[in-house]
Tab-separated table of C-alpha atoms in Angstrom:
chain	number	residue	atom	x	y	z
A	1	MET	CA	0.000	0.000	0.000
A	2	ARG	CA	2.841	2.366	0.900
A	3	THR	CA	4.433	1.709	-2.491
A	4	ILE	CA	1.238	2.696	-4.353
A	5	ARG	CA	0.415	5.695	-2.181
A	6	LEU	CA	3.891	7.092	-1.648
A	7	THR	CA	6.797	5.562	-3.535
A	8	ILE	CA	5.252	5.460	-7.022
A	9	PRO	CA	3.820	9.047	-6.938
A	10	LEU	CA	7.146	10.387	-5.625
A	11	LEU	CA	9.040	8.488	-8.320
A	12	LEU	CA	6.669	9.765	-11.037
A	13	ALA	CA	7.023	13.350	-9.771
A	14	PHE	CA	10.823	13.012	-9.825
A	15	VAL	CA	11.057	11.371	-13.270
A	16	PHE	CA	8.567	13.711	-14.986
A	17	GLY	CA	9.929	16.750	-13.135
A	18	VAL	CA	13.544	16.126	-14.180
A	19	PHE	CA	12.509	15.002	-17.684
A	20	GLY	CA	10.203	18.051	-18.023
A	21	ILE	CA	13.070	20.413	-17.217
A	22	ALA	CA	15.586	18.531	-19.377
A	23	ILE	CA	13.469	18.599	-22.564
A	24	GLN	CA	13.142	22.379	-22.311
A	25	TYR	CA	16.914	22.656	-22.838
A	26	THR	CA	17.223	20.059	-25.616
A	27	ALA	CA	17.027	20.907	-29.297
A	28	HIS	CA	16.752	17.250	-30.329
A	29	PRO	CA	13.584	16.593	-32.426
A	30	GLY	CA	12.732	13.741	-30.042
A	31	ALA	CA	12.377	16.297	-27.243
A	32	SER	CA	9.804	18.217	-29.276
A	33	ASP	CA	7.822	15.014	-29.885
A	34	ALA	CA	8.025	14.145	-26.183
A	35	LYS	CA	6.755	17.618	-25.237
A	36	GLU	CA	3.792	17.239	-27.584
A	37	LEU	CA	3.014	13.751	-26.268
A	38	ILE	CA	3.250	14.786	-22.607
A	39	SER	CA	1.089	17.854	-23.228
A	40	GLN	CA	-1.593	15.640	-24.830
A	41	TRP	CA	-1.468	13.212	-21.879
A	42	SER	CA	-1.851	16.136	-19.489
A	43	ILE	CA	-4.872	17.432	-21.403
A	44	ILE	CA	-6.534	13.979	-21.127
A	45	ILE	CA	-5.719	13.765	-17.399
A	46	GLY	CA	-7.016	17.350	-16.990
A	47	GLY	CA	-10.346	16.247	-18.494
A	48	MET	CA	-10.610	13.562	-15.792
A	49	ALA	CA	-10.332	16.297	-13.167
A	50	TRP	CA	-13.792	17.561	-14.213
A	51	VAL	CA	-15.343	14.209	-13.289
A	52	LEU	CA	-13.457	14.176	-10.000
A	53	GLY	CA	-14.542	17.773	-9.311
A	54	ALA	CA	-18.216	17.004	-9.941
A	55	TYR	CA	-17.999	13.867	-7.748
A	56	SER	CA	-16.399	15.833	-4.938
A	57	LEU	CA	-18.934	18.689	-5.178
A	58	ILE	CA	-21.912	16.318	-5.145
A	59	GLY	CA	-20.417	14.430	-2.168
A	60	LEU	CA	-19.899	17.674	-0.252
A	61	HIS	CA	-23.489	18.850	-0.712
A	62	LEU	CA	-24.984	15.401	-0.034
A	63	GLY	CA	-23.010	15.271	3.216
A	64	LYS	CA	-24.311	18.717	4.210
A	65	MET	CA	-27.900	17.691	3.546
A	66	LYS	CA	-27.588	14.378	5.391
A	67	LYS	CA	-26.122	16.019	8.503
A	68	LYS	CA	-28.496	19.007	8.177
A	69	GLU	CA	-25.553	21.355	8.602
A	70	GLU	CA	-26.128	25.102	8.795
A	71	GLY	CA	-27.232	26.419	5.391
A	72	TRP	CA	-28.025	22.919	4.044
A	73	GLY	CA	-31.028	24.364	2.242
A	74	TYR	CA	-28.692	26.040	-0.245
A	75	SER	CA	-27.570	22.565	-1.303
A	76	ILE	CA	-31.063	21.981	-2.717
A	77	PHE	CA	-30.514	24.953	-5.003
A	78	PHE	CA	-27.134	23.531	-5.945
A	79	PHE	CA	-28.697	20.209	-6.996
A	80	ALA	CA	-31.559	21.949	-8.812
A	81	GLY	CA	-29.166	24.216	-10.758
A	82	PHE	CA	-26.620	21.472	-11.363
A	83	GLY	CA	-29.281	19.017	-12.514
A	84	VAL	CA	-31.023	21.411	-14.901
A	85	VAL	CA	-27.756	22.607	-16.487
A	86	VAL	CA	-26.279	19.099	-16.807
A	87	LEU	CA	-29.480	17.699	-18.355
A	88	ALA	CA	-29.804	20.688	-20.694
A	89	SER	CA	-26.177	20.371	-21.827
A	90	PHE	CA	-26.458	16.583	-22.254
A	91	TYR	CA	-29.623	16.936	-24.354
A	92	ASN	CA	-28.103	19.932	-26.228
A	93	GLY	CA	-31.304	20.797	-28.115
A	94	GLY	CA	-31.644	17.229	-29.456
A	95	ARG	CA	-28.072	17.086	-30.792
A	96	TRP	CA	-26.847	15.393	-27.584
A	97	PHE	CA	-23.611	15.975	-25.732
A	98	TRP	CA	-21.284	14.184	-28.141
A	99	ASN	CA	-21.687	17.188	-30.433
A	100	ALA	CA	-19.395	19.588	-28.599
A	101	GLN	CA	-20.896	22.716	-30.153
A	102	VAL	CA	-23.796	24.214	-28.232
A	103	ALA	CA	-26.921	23.806	-30.383
A	104	GLU	CA	-28.561	27.058	-31.506
A	105	GLY	CA	-31.786	27.759	-29.642
A	106	SER	CA	-31.183	24.974	-27.113
A	107	LEU	CA	-32.219	25.242	-23.456
A	108	TYR	CA	-28.527	25.216	-22.473
A	109	GLN	CA	-27.822	28.225	-24.714
A	110	TRP	CA	-30.818	30.032	-23.264
A	111	LEU	CA	-29.668	29.288	-19.687
A	112	TYR	CA	-26.184	30.565	-20.535
A	113	ASN	CA	-27.287	33.746	-22.318
A	114	ALA	CA	-30.333	34.613	-20.220
A	115	LEU	CA	-29.104	33.607	-16.761
A	116	PHE	CA	-25.368	33.075	-16.559
A	117	VAL	CA	-24.214	36.081	-18.621
A	118	PRO	CA	-26.404	38.737	-16.901
A	119	ALA	CA	-25.919	37.155	-13.443
A	120	GLY	CA	-22.132	37.177	-13.907
A	121	ALA	CA	-22.101	40.782	-15.144
A	122	THR	CA	-24.365	41.812	-12.233
A	123	MET	CA	-22.053	40.214	-9.664
A	124	PHE	CA	-19.069	42.126	-11.044
A	125	SER	CA	-20.996	45.409	-11.260
A	126	LEU	CA	-21.774	45.185	-7.531
A	127	LEU	CA	-18.122	46.128	-7.053
A	128	GLY	CA	-19.071	49.727	-7.890
A	129	PHE	CA	-21.435	49.832	-4.910
A	130	PHE	CA	-18.847	48.305	-2.582
A	131	ILE	CA	-16.331	50.955	-3.622
A	132	ALA	CA	-18.867	53.761	-3.136
A	133	SER	CA	-19.685	52.398	0.326
A	134	ALA	CA	-15.999	51.989	1.201
A	135	ALA	CA	-15.291	55.545	-0.013
A	136	VAL	CA	-17.696	56.950	2.573
A	137	ARG	CA	-16.980	54.572	5.449
A	138	THR	CA	-13.371	53.414	5.380
A	139	PHE	CA	-11.025	55.528	3.221
A	140	ARG	CA	-9.755	57.685	6.083
A	141	ALA	CA	-6.612	59.796	6.336
A	142	ARG	CA	-5.729	58.280	9.744
A	143	SER	CA	-1.957	58.392	9.255
A	144	PHE	CA	0.677	59.845	6.908
A	145	GLU	CA	0.817	56.579	4.913
A	146	ALA	CA	-2.989	56.402	4.652
A	147	THR	CA	-3.113	60.028	3.460
A	148	LEU	CA	-0.449	59.315	0.847
A	149	LEU	CA	-2.428	56.311	-0.403
A	150	LEU	CA	-5.643	58.316	-0.464
A	151	VAL	CA	-4.140	61.193	-2.447
A	152	ALA	CA	-2.459	58.772	-4.902
A	153	ALA	CA	-5.760	56.897	-5.375
A	154	MET	CA	-7.637	60.120	-6.079
A	155	ILE	CA	-5.041	61.251	-8.634
A	156	VAL	CA	-5.123	57.872	-10.399
A	157	MET	CA	-8.930	57.841	-10.410
A	158	LEU	CA	-9.047	61.264	-12.023
A	159	GLY	CA	-6.117	60.555	-14.329
A	160	ARG	CA	-7.784	57.433	-15.719
A	161	VAL	CA	-10.925	59.216	-16.955
A	162	PRO	CA	-11.360	61.983	-19.547
A	163	LEU	CA	-12.789	64.277	-16.833
A	164	GLY	CA	-9.371	64.442	-15.156
A	165	GLU	CA	-7.803	65.457	-18.444
A	166	MET	CA	-10.450	68.171	-18.843
A	167	ILE	CA	-9.664	69.563	-15.359
A	168	SER	CA	-5.898	69.546	-15.810
A	169	GLY	CA	-3.405	67.887	-18.132
A	170	TYR	CA	-1.308	67.049	-15.048
A	171	PHE	CA	-3.741	64.399	-13.795
A	172	PRO	CA	-3.059	61.829	-16.567
A	173	ARG	CA	0.688	62.548	-16.408
A	174	VAL	CA	0.991	62.149	-12.624
A	175	SER	CA	-1.321	59.111	-12.723
A	176	ASP	CA	0.895	57.558	-15.411
A	177	TRP	CA	4.018	58.216	-13.308
A	178	LEU	CA	2.403	56.666	-10.221
A	179	MET	CA	1.530	53.527	-12.191
A	180	LYS	CA	4.879	53.242	-13.952
A	181	VAL	CA	7.256	54.041	-11.077
A	182	PRO	CA	6.092	53.391	-7.477
A	183	ASN	CA	3.490	50.791	-8.533
A	184	THR	CA	5.915	48.915	-10.804
A	185	ALA	CA	8.670	48.946	-8.184
A	186	ALA	CA	6.424	47.412	-5.530
A	187	ARG	CA	4.873	44.847	-7.896
A	188	ARG	CA	8.284	43.810	-9.221
A	189	GLY	CA	9.451	42.994	-5.702
A	190	ILE	CA	6.337	40.919	-5.023
A	191	LEU	CA	6.573	39.141	-8.382
A	192	MET	CA	10.231	38.226	-7.922
A	193	GLY	CA	9.583	36.943	-4.416
A	194	VAL	CA	6.663	34.822	-5.612
A	195	SER	CA	8.672	33.483	-8.578
A	196	ILE	CA	11.574	32.413	-6.360
A	197	GLY	CA	9.037	30.740	-4.082
A	198	VAL	CA	7.515	28.850	-7.033
A	199	ILE	CA	10.974	27.598	-8.143
A	200	ALA	CA	11.787	26.486	-4.590
A	201	MET	CA	8.422	24.736	-4.219
A	202	SER	CA	8.826	22.985	-7.601
A	203	LEU	CA	12.272	21.679	-6.576
A	204	ARG	CA	10.863	20.498	-3.233
A	205	ILE	CA	8.114	18.554	-5.074
A	206	ILE	CA	10.535	17.072	-7.641
A	207	PHE	CA	12.946	15.882	-4.949
A	208	GLY	CA	10.175	14.565	-2.701
A	209	VAL	CA	10.691	17.036	0.160
A	210	GLU	CA	7.205	18.538	-0.259
A	211	ARG	CA	4.586	15.786	-0.010
A	212	THR	CA	1.366	17.588	0.932
A	213	TYR	CA	0.039	17.205	-2.653
A	214	LEU	CA	-0.202	13.452	-1.971
A	215	GLY	CA	-3.051	14.094	0.437
A	216	GLY	CA	-3.512	12.858	3.990
A	217	GLY	CA	-2.021	9.793	5.614
A	218	ASP	CA	1.625	8.801	5.419
B	1	MET	CA	-27.483	50.094	5.889
B	2	GLY	CA	-30.214	52.759	6.036
B	3	LYS	CA	-27.989	55.667	4.996
B	4	LEU	CA	-26.023	53.491	2.584
B	5	ARG	CA	-29.241	52.732	0.727
B	6	TRP	CA	-29.421	56.393	-0.328
B	7	LEU	CA	-25.800	56.276	-1.369
B	8	PHE	CA	-26.530	53.335	-3.657
B	9	VAL	CA	-29.557	55.119	-5.100
B	10	VAL	CA	-27.291	58.081	-5.952
B	11	VAL	CA	-24.769	55.720	-7.633
B	12	VAL	CA	-27.524	54.139	-9.758
B	13	GLY	CA	-28.981	57.567	-10.572
B	14	VAL	CA	-25.630	58.942	-11.739
B	15	ILE	CA	-24.917	55.885	-13.921
B	16	VAL	CA	-28.383	55.877	-15.504
B	17	PHE	CA	-28.166	59.640	-16.139
B	18	ALA	CA	-24.703	59.334	-17.719
B	19	LEU	CA	-25.786	56.473	-19.966
B	20	LEU	CA	-29.037	58.157	-21.038
B	21	VAL	CA	-27.527	61.605	-21.539
B	22	PRO	CA	-24.037	60.867	-22.844
B	23	MET	CA	-21.553	63.700	-23.160
B	24	ARG	CA	-18.627	63.484	-25.526
B	25	GLN	CA	-15.300	63.922	-23.771
B	26	PRO	CA	-11.822	64.268	-25.263
B	27	ILE	CA	-9.951	60.945	-25.260
B	28	THR	CA	-6.164	60.974	-25.573
B	29	PRO	CA	-5.020	57.362	-26.041
B	30	GLU	CA	-2.327	56.054	-23.709
B	31	ASP	CA	1.025	54.995	-25.171
B	32	ALA	CA	0.521	51.387	-24.027
B	33	VAL	CA	-2.756	51.171	-25.999
B	34	ARG	CA	-1.227	52.928	-28.996
B	35	LYS	CA	1.517	50.263	-29.102
B	36	VAL	CA	-1.072	47.481	-29.501
B	37	TYR	CA	-2.875	49.423	-32.202
B	38	GLU	CA	0.337	50.184	-34.094
B	39	THR	CA	1.548	46.589	-33.895
B	40	ILE	CA	-1.652	45.273	-35.487
B	41	GLU	CA	-1.690	48.140	-37.964
B	42	ASN	CA	1.920	47.604	-39.070
B	43	LEU	CA	1.934	43.808	-39.335
B	44	PRO	CA	1.911	42.626	-42.961
B	45	GLU	CA	-1.515	41.528	-44.212
B	46	GLY	CA	-2.231	37.885	-43.445
B	47	SER	CA	-0.156	37.794	-40.228
B	48	GLY	CA	-1.204	35.353	-37.518
B	49	ILE	CA	-2.858	36.868	-34.447
B	50	MET	CA	-3.909	34.785	-31.475
B	51	LEU	CA	-6.544	36.115	-29.077
B	52	ALA	CA	-6.696	34.242	-25.782
B	53	MET	CA	-10.194	35.025	-24.489
B	54	ASP	CA	-9.456	34.244	-20.830
B	55	PHE	CA	-12.484	35.815	-19.189
B	56	ASP	CA	-16.118	35.069	-18.474
B	57	PRO	CA	-19.313	37.160	-18.526
B	58	GLN	CA	-18.391	38.728	-15.154
B	59	ALA	CA	-15.830	40.874	-16.964
B	60	LYS	CA	-18.182	41.530	-19.890
B	61	ALA	CA	-18.449	45.281	-19.289
B	62	GLU	CA	-14.720	45.812	-19.725
B	63	LEU	CA	-13.439	42.953	-21.857
B	64	GLU	CA	-16.231	42.771	-24.417
B	65	PRO	CA	-15.496	46.254	-25.847
B	66	ILE	CA	-11.742	45.485	-25.881
B	67	SER	CA	-12.310	42.120	-27.623
B	68	LEU	CA	-14.641	43.620	-30.220
B	69	ALA	CA	-12.230	46.457	-31.022
B	70	LEU	CA	-9.242	44.089	-31.380
B	71	LEU	CA	-11.201	41.589	-33.472
B	72	ARG	CA	-12.553	44.305	-35.774
B	73	HIS	CA	-9.134	45.850	-36.216
B	74	SER	CA	-7.355	42.529	-36.837
B	75	LEU	CA	-9.896	41.216	-39.334
B	76	GLY	CA	-10.159	44.640	-40.970
B	77	ARG	CA	-6.383	44.601	-41.562
B	78	GLY	CA	-6.657	41.168	-43.207
B	79	HIS	CA	-4.883	39.186	-40.475
B	80	LYS	CA	-5.566	35.552	-39.607
B	81	VAL	CA	-7.200	35.464	-36.172
B	82	ILE	CA	-7.218	32.417	-33.909
B	83	GLY	CA	-9.158	32.457	-30.635
B	84	MET	CA	-9.197	30.133	-27.645
B	85	THR	CA	-9.825	30.255	-23.904
B	86	PHE	CA	-8.642	28.841	-20.602
B	87	TRP	CA	-11.886	29.947	-18.935
B	88	TYR	CA	-14.545	27.333	-19.549
B	89	THR	CA	-17.319	29.607	-18.274
B	90	GLY	CA	-16.467	32.176	-20.934
B	91	ASN	CA	-16.286	29.697	-23.790
B	92	ALA	CA	-19.723	30.264	-25.345
B	93	PHE	CA	-19.449	34.013	-24.742
B	94	ALA	CA	-16.107	34.251	-26.573
B	95	ASN	CA	-17.537	32.248	-29.477
B	96	ASP	CA	-20.444	34.723	-29.697
B	97	LEU	CA	-17.978	37.599	-29.976
B	98	PHE	CA	-16.081	35.877	-32.806
B	99	ARG	CA	-19.346	35.114	-34.581
B	100	LYS	CA	-20.637	38.665	-34.118
B	101	VAL	CA	-17.521	40.321	-35.569
B	102	GLY	CA	-17.196	37.619	-38.243
B	103	ALA	CA	-20.692	38.523	-39.461
B	104	GLU	CA	-19.530	42.128	-39.935
B	105	PHE	CA	-16.980	40.871	-42.473
B	106	PRO	CA	-19.001	38.722	-44.929
B	107	GLU	CA	-15.949	38.182	-47.149
B	108	LYS	CA	-14.069	36.508	-44.277
B	109	GLN	CA	-14.468	32.779	-43.753
B	110	TRP	CA	-14.434	30.723	-40.568
B	111	GLY	CA	-11.491	28.326	-40.749
B	112	ARG	CA	-9.735	30.341	-43.433
B	113	ASP	CA	-9.479	33.875	-42.032
B	114	TYR	CA	-10.498	33.343	-38.423
B	115	VAL	CA	-11.457	30.562	-36.093
B	116	TYR	CA	-12.457	30.146	-32.481
B	117	LEU	CA	-11.022	26.933	-31.070
B	118	GLY	CA	-12.774	26.885	-27.711
B	119	TYR	CA	-11.612	25.545	-24.370
B	120	GLN	CA	-9.018	22.928	-23.640
B	121	PRO	CA	-8.427	21.419	-20.191
B	122	GLY	CA	-5.046	20.238	-18.989
B	123	GLY	CA	-3.403	23.309	-17.493
B	124	MET	CA	-1.712	26.307	-19.074
B	125	ALA	CA	1.810	24.875	-19.229
B	126	GLN	CA	0.714	21.736	-21.060
B	127	VAL	CA	-1.772	23.356	-23.440
B	128	ILE	CA	0.532	26.250	-24.384
B	129	THR	CA	3.439	23.843	-24.878
B	130	GLY	CA	1.138	21.842	-27.150
B	131	LEU	CA	0.241	25.008	-29.091
B	132	GLY	CA	3.936	25.791	-29.379
B	133	GLU	CA	4.473	22.460	-31.135
B	134	ASN	CA	1.244	22.048	-33.104
B	135	ILE	CA	-2.036	23.987	-32.849
B	136	PRO	CA	-4.320	21.506	-34.717
B	137	ALA	CA	-2.910	18.597	-32.675
B	138	THR	CA	-3.705	20.432	-29.443
B	139	PHE	CA	-7.195	21.412	-30.677
B	140	PRO	CA	-8.220	18.582	-33.040
B	141	GLN	CA	-11.685	20.220	-33.307
B	142	ASP	CA	-12.724	23.857	-33.155
B	143	TYR	CA	-15.644	25.167	-31.075
B	144	ARG	CA	-18.075	24.062	-33.802
B	145	ASN	CA	-16.711	20.502	-33.615
B	146	VAL	CA	-15.126	20.815	-37.077
B	147	SER	CA	-11.763	19.116	-37.606
B	148	THR	CA	-8.950	21.671	-37.560
B	149	ALA	CA	-6.424	19.526	-39.452
B	150	ALA	CA	-7.652	20.552	-42.899
B	151	MET	CA	-8.439	24.199	-42.099
B	152	PRO	CA	-6.567	26.602	-44.416
B	153	ILE	CA	-5.749	28.941	-41.499
B	154	PHE	CA	-3.550	26.229	-39.943
B	155	GLN	CA	-1.599	25.686	-43.146
B	156	GLU	CA	-0.168	29.150	-42.516
B	157	VAL	CA	-0.301	29.358	-38.716
B	158	ARG	CA	0.744	25.860	-37.680
B	159	SER	CA	2.106	26.563	-34.192
B	160	LEU	CA	2.849	29.448	-31.822
B	161	LYS	CA	6.112	29.914	-33.735
B	162	ASP	CA	3.984	31.184	-36.656
B	163	VAL	CA	1.928	33.550	-34.495
B	164	ASP	CA	3.046	37.153	-35.023
B	165	TYR	CA	1.087	38.708	-32.191
B	166	LEU	CA	-0.521	37.138	-29.162
B	167	ILE	CA	-2.980	39.085	-27.037
B	168	ASP	CA	-4.287	37.682	-23.787
B	169	LEU	CA	-7.654	39.180	-22.903
B	170	ALA	CA	-7.658	38.326	-19.249
B	171	ALA	CA	-9.890	38.729	-16.229
B	172	GLY	CA	-7.484	36.763	-14.019
B	173	GLN	CA	-3.888	35.613	-13.766
B	174	THR	CA	-3.489	33.986	-17.197
B	175	PRO	CA	-1.114	36.641	-18.666
B	176	GLY	CA	1.675	35.303	-16.411
B	177	GLY	CA	1.272	31.820	-17.928
B	178	TRP	CA	1.109	33.089	-21.498
B	179	ILE	CA	4.204	35.240	-21.008
B	180	LEU	CA	6.123	32.366	-19.402
B	181	TYR	CA	5.180	29.547	-21.758
B	182	ALA	CA	4.511	31.405	-25.029
B	183	GLY	CA	6.022	34.910	-25.013
B	184	ASP	CA	9.383	34.100	-23.470
B	185	LYS	CA	9.750	30.530	-24.724
B	186	TYR	CA	8.627	30.882	-28.334
B	187	ASP	CA	9.595	34.545	-28.651
B	188	VAL	CA	6.052	35.616	-29.589
B	189	THR	CA	5.361	39.342	-29.338
B	190	MET	CA	2.663	39.747	-26.705
B	191	ALA	CA	0.149	42.238	-25.396
B	192	VAL	CA	-2.476	42.082	-22.677
B	193	GLY	CA	-6.053	43.325	-22.516
B	194	CYS	CA	-7.398	43.178	-18.985
B	195	THR	CA	-9.846	44.592	-16.460
B	196	ALA	CA	-8.947	47.936	-14.875
B	197	VAL	CA	-8.353	46.175	-11.524
B	198	SER	CA	-5.682	43.929	-13.072
B	199	GLY	CA	-4.091	46.829	-14.971
B	200	PRO	CA	-1.548	47.835	-12.286
B	201	ASP	CA	-0.190	44.230	-12.239
B	202	MET	CA	0.675	44.486	-15.925
B	203	TYR	CA	2.954	47.540	-15.722
B	204	VAL	CA	5.783	45.283	-14.489
B	205	ARG	CA	5.410	43.146	-17.624
B	206	LEU	CA	5.279	46.271	-19.775
B	207	ASP	CA	8.391	47.716	-18.157
B	208	ALA	CA	10.267	44.414	-18.580
B	209	GLU	CA	9.182	44.365	-22.254
B	210	GLN	CA	7.529	40.976	-21.789
B	211	ILE	CA	4.485	42.603	-23.366
B	212	ASN	CA	4.691	45.475	-25.826
B	213	GLY	CA	1.281	46.969	-25.080
B	214	LEU	CA	-1.607	47.043	-22.660
B	215	VAL	CA	-5.314	47.740	-23.061
B	216	ALA	CA	-6.739	47.999	-19.545
B	217	GLY	CA	-10.363	48.450	-18.600
B	218	LEU	CA	-13.122	50.415	-20.270
B	219	ARG	CA	-10.722	53.333	-20.662
B	220	GLY	CA	-8.374	51.091	-22.652
B	221	ALA	CA	-11.266	50.117	-24.919
B	222	ALA	CA	-12.206	53.795	-25.378
B	223	ASP	CA	-8.569	54.611	-26.235
B	224	TYR	CA	-8.477	51.816	-28.811
B	225	GLU	CA	-11.772	52.938	-30.342
B	226	ALA	CA	-10.399	56.490	-30.555
B	227	LEU	CA	-7.342	55.176	-32.438
B	228	MET	CA	-9.599	53.205	-34.788
B	229	GLN	CA	-11.797	56.303	-35.125
B	230	ARG	CA	-14.775	54.033	-34.506
B	231	PRO	CA	-16.524	54.971	-31.240
B	232	ALA	CA	-18.377	52.053	-29.673
B	233	MET	CA	-19.135	50.615	-26.217
B	234	GLY	CA	-15.895	51.829	-24.587
B	235	THR	CA	-16.372	55.441	-25.683
B	236	SER	CA	-20.037	55.501	-24.681
B	237	GLY	CA	-19.158	54.327	-21.157
B	238	MET	CA	-16.549	57.022	-20.541
B	239	PHE	CA	-18.949	59.727	-19.371
B	240	ALA	CA	-20.495	57.334	-16.818
B	241	GLN	CA	-17.035	56.320	-15.616
B	242	SER	CA	-15.926	59.970	-15.339
B	243	LEU	CA	-18.970	60.855	-13.233
B	244	ILE	CA	-18.640	57.794	-10.977
B	245	HIS	CA	-14.941	58.445	-10.348
B	246	ALA	CA	-15.709	62.081	-9.518
B	247	MET	CA	-18.537	60.996	-7.228
B	248	ILE	CA	-16.368	58.491	-5.347
B	249	ILE	CA	-13.698	61.173	-4.841
B	250	LEU	CA	-16.424	63.456	-3.488
B	251	PHE	CA	-17.552	60.668	-1.127
B	252	VAL	CA	-13.978	60.222	0.121
B	253	ILE	CA	-13.650	63.957	0.757
B	254	VAL	CA	-17.024	64.175	2.535
B	255	GLY	CA	-16.267	61.027	4.582
B	256	ASN	CA	-12.925	62.464	5.669
B	257	ALA	CA	-14.468	65.847	6.478
B	258	PHE	CA	-16.905	64.135	8.882
B	259	TYR	CA	-14.068	62.036	10.309
B	260	PHE	CA	-11.951	65.084	11.144
B	261	LEU	CA	-15.005	66.960	12.414
B	262	SER	CA	-15.874	64.163	14.869
B	263	LYS	CA	-12.215	63.963	15.927
B	264	TRP	CA	-12.158	67.719	16.543
B	265	ARG	CA	-15.418	67.526	18.567
B	266	LYS	CA	-14.011	64.755	20.748
B	267	HIS	CA	-10.896	66.837	21.303
B	268	GLN	CA	-13.048	69.839	22.282
B	269	LYS	CA	-15.028	67.774	24.832
B	270	ARG	CA	-11.813	66.738	26.576
């Protein structure tokens, strides 16, 4: 059992990790073929993840309903929504699911265009109301740093719209400088730190030091 | 919540007013947007352009106008346009955009001048590496379930190595993956179109010349439309955005005025 759960996954991670790095630095035509083959395998394995995801999601909601956990009623809506969308996409307006293209005028297309698209856009547009509320309640000049941030935010907000340009030509210029200099400097530091972390984590996985991706147990 | 309700009513009122009574404002395109426009404009006719439509309807307000402007410009210049997505939830939406713009160019043919490939699972590294080796092998069928192997567009644009310009239209973190696995590795010239919130993240990429241009938010779309001299959704939303930004600044000022007033009162009581 230990061999299946630990040794083989660690060995696979090591072999594919080292091989994956090596083929990036090889100009041999065999390396190009190997890259193509591995990428196709990964795409197939990635497809399996959808099945696993659906299984896990259904299990989670069933568990909630069985135990009558707080908010279990929402799980009914999950099953209703999930069921309707899955059935509609399987039926696909009579063309069935093996035709990958969504059939014109099908229930699935209607659900997507009439429910999903406007609901998604509405969720994102709520951000405007959150910002308006935050502007009144939380953006306070409590310290020097907070004041600096507040002033910079106001300049960028005015510099990013034509109104700022109409008030003064300095707004777009100062806004541009703020984005290109202090913003870039801070982001670069974060990005480099994250990138070094990713390299370190990848090496830890390849050499079997990091094992949390194997799940629980030994 | 009681007082906030009135605040929200004001926000809705201002937006509705600005959309119903639009006012033309001067738009001076940013350099980063101009670079994208000039790259597409100066590429020889028939160049390969890949549009990665990595967003879903949540980012519709910002990324739809950018996508439409880029698609119209690219097809109008006679380039070969290939679309795909890493966002499954935006798959049908992206296809609609390709179909909509395609219909504006009746002389252009799906599969010959433009094609939307759809979604492919498997992770960015694997899929982009696959595209770098062979696009039809990575997407054996397009969104319409038609085999890509015999499509004329892929006789000319076989892999990422044949793509002259790659633009990631992103609502999330996909530009990092595209830059890493396509831009840097296959030396493809890249640009990014993104939501205004993601814009500041992209200046690092711009500064490092990993991307040559950036179209961020509704303002980016308006800038691009101004360059194309074809006002559309981006331009029409600028007045509303101007008013909302001004209103939020006013809210911040009023909020701070009350904050300092209450602080001063407390100080007086002591």
